Amino acid sequence: MLKTNVKNGKSDGKECDKCKVCPYHFTIPKLGKGIDPYDVRLSLRLYLEGLGFRSIEFFISTF
């Protein structure tokens, strides 16, 4: 497998890459952890209802 990108500093707090073949300088978007928005809303609602973090984690992990 031929890797054509190399790390090349930072711009606005994001890592930049540079193409080995051409002089193109770019950033690759980071997708994060990919947490389901439904789980986030449910967790927040349960927290506001008074459940603790451990209870919420147990509740979310069983579904």
mmCIF file of C-alpha atoms in Angstrom:
data_model
loop_
_atom_site.group_PDB
_atom_site.id
_atom_site.type_symbol
_atom_site.label_atom_id
_atom_site.label_comp_id
_atom_site.label_asym_id
_atom_site.label_seq_id
_atom_site.Cartn_x
_atom_site.Cartn_y
_atom_site.Cartn_z
ATOM 1 C CA MET A 1 0.000 0.000 0.000
ATOM 2 C CA LEU A 2 1.460 3.315 -1.060
ATOM 3 C CA LYS A 3 0.795 6.218 1.295
ATOM 4 C CA THR A 4 0.606 9.483 -0.618
ATOM 5 C CA ASN A 5 -0.135 11.806 2.322
ATOM 6 C CA VAL A 6 2.297 13.057 4.958
ATOM 7 C CA LYS A 7 1.622 15.193 8.024
ATOM 8 C CA ASN A 8 2.533 18.810 7.453
ATOM 9 C CA GLY A 9 1.870 21.021 10.482
ATOM 10 C CA LYS A 10 -1.343 22.570 11.772
ATOM 11 C CA SER A 11 -3.786 25.210 10.604
ATOM 12 C CA ASP A 12 -6.490 26.676 12.872
ATOM 13 C CA GLY A 13 -5.845 23.891 15.392
ATOM 14 C CA LYS A 14 -6.385 21.120 12.829
ATOM 15 C CA GLU A 15 -3.691 18.790 11.542
ATOM 16 C CA CYS A 16 -2.673 19.402 7.934
ATOM 17 C CA ASP A 17 -1.504 16.876 5.381
ATOM 18 C CA LYS A 18 0.463 17.274 2.181
ATOM 19 C CA CYS A 19 0.309 15.096 -0.907
ATOM 20 C CA LYS A 20 3.632 13.484 -1.888
ATOM 21 C CA VAL A 21 2.675 13.440 -5.564
ATOM 22 C CA CYS A 22 1.478 17.026 -5.955
ATOM 23 C CA PRO A 23 2.018 20.111 -3.748
ATOM 24 C CA TYR A 24 -1.608 20.044 -2.498
ATOM 25 C CA HIS A 25 -1.951 21.041 1.189
ATOM 26 C CA PHE A 26 -5.203 19.985 2.924
ATOM 27 C CA THR A 27 -6.919 19.058 6.194
ATOM 28 C CA ILE A 28 -8.827 15.846 6.790
ATOM 29 C CA PRO A 29 -12.039 16.345 8.799
ATOM 30 C CA LYS A 30 -12.186 14.381 12.043
ATOM 31 C CA LEU A 31 -15.496 12.632 12.603
ATOM 32 C CA GLY A 32 -15.134 12.279 16.355
ATOM 33 C CA LYS A 33 -16.499 9.373 18.329
ATOM 34 C CA GLY A 34 -19.713 9.144 16.357
ATOM 35 C CA ILE A 35 -22.091 9.130 19.316
ATOM 36 C CA ASP A 36 -25.704 8.598 18.323
ATOM 37 C CA PRO A 37 -27.677 11.858 18.800
ATOM 38 C CA TYR A 38 -30.603 9.841 20.199
ATOM 39 C CA ASP A 39 -28.384 8.499 23.003
ATOM 40 C CA VAL A 40 -27.157 12.015 23.780
ATOM 41 C CA ARG A 41 -30.703 13.380 24.044
ATOM 42 C CA LEU A 42 -31.844 10.415 26.135
ATOM 43 C CA SER A 43 -28.852 10.733 28.471
ATOM 44 C CA LEU A 44 -29.457 14.441 28.946
ATOM 45 C CA ARG A 45 -33.144 13.890 29.631
ATOM 46 C CA LEU A 46 -32.412 11.162 32.185
ATOM 47 C CA TYR A 47 -29.824 13.395 33.870
ATOM 48 C CA LEU A 48 -32.281 16.271 34.097
ATOM 49 C CA GLU A 49 -34.843 13.866 35.585
ATOM 50 C CA GLY A 50 -32.401 13.155 38.412
ATOM 51 C CA LEU A 51 -30.626 9.918 37.446
ATOM 52 C CA GLY A 52 -26.926 9.601 38.207
ATOM 53 C CA PHE A 53 -24.184 8.982 35.668
ATOM 54 C CA ARG A 54 -23.798 5.297 36.576
ATOM 55 C CA SER A 55 -27.530 4.673 36.275
ATOM 56 C CA ILE A 56 -27.662 6.431 32.923
ATOM 57 C CA GLU A 57 -24.665 4.458 31.613
ATOM 58 C CA PHE A 58 -26.272 1.192 32.721
ATOM 59 C CA PHE A 59 -29.592 2.183 31.169
ATOM 60 C CA ILE A 60 -28.032 3.248 27.843
ATOM 61 C CA SER A 61 -25.734 0.204 27.577
ATOM 62 C CA THR A 62 -28.618 -2.284 27.977
ATOM 63 C CA PHE A 63 -30.364 -1.061 24.810
#
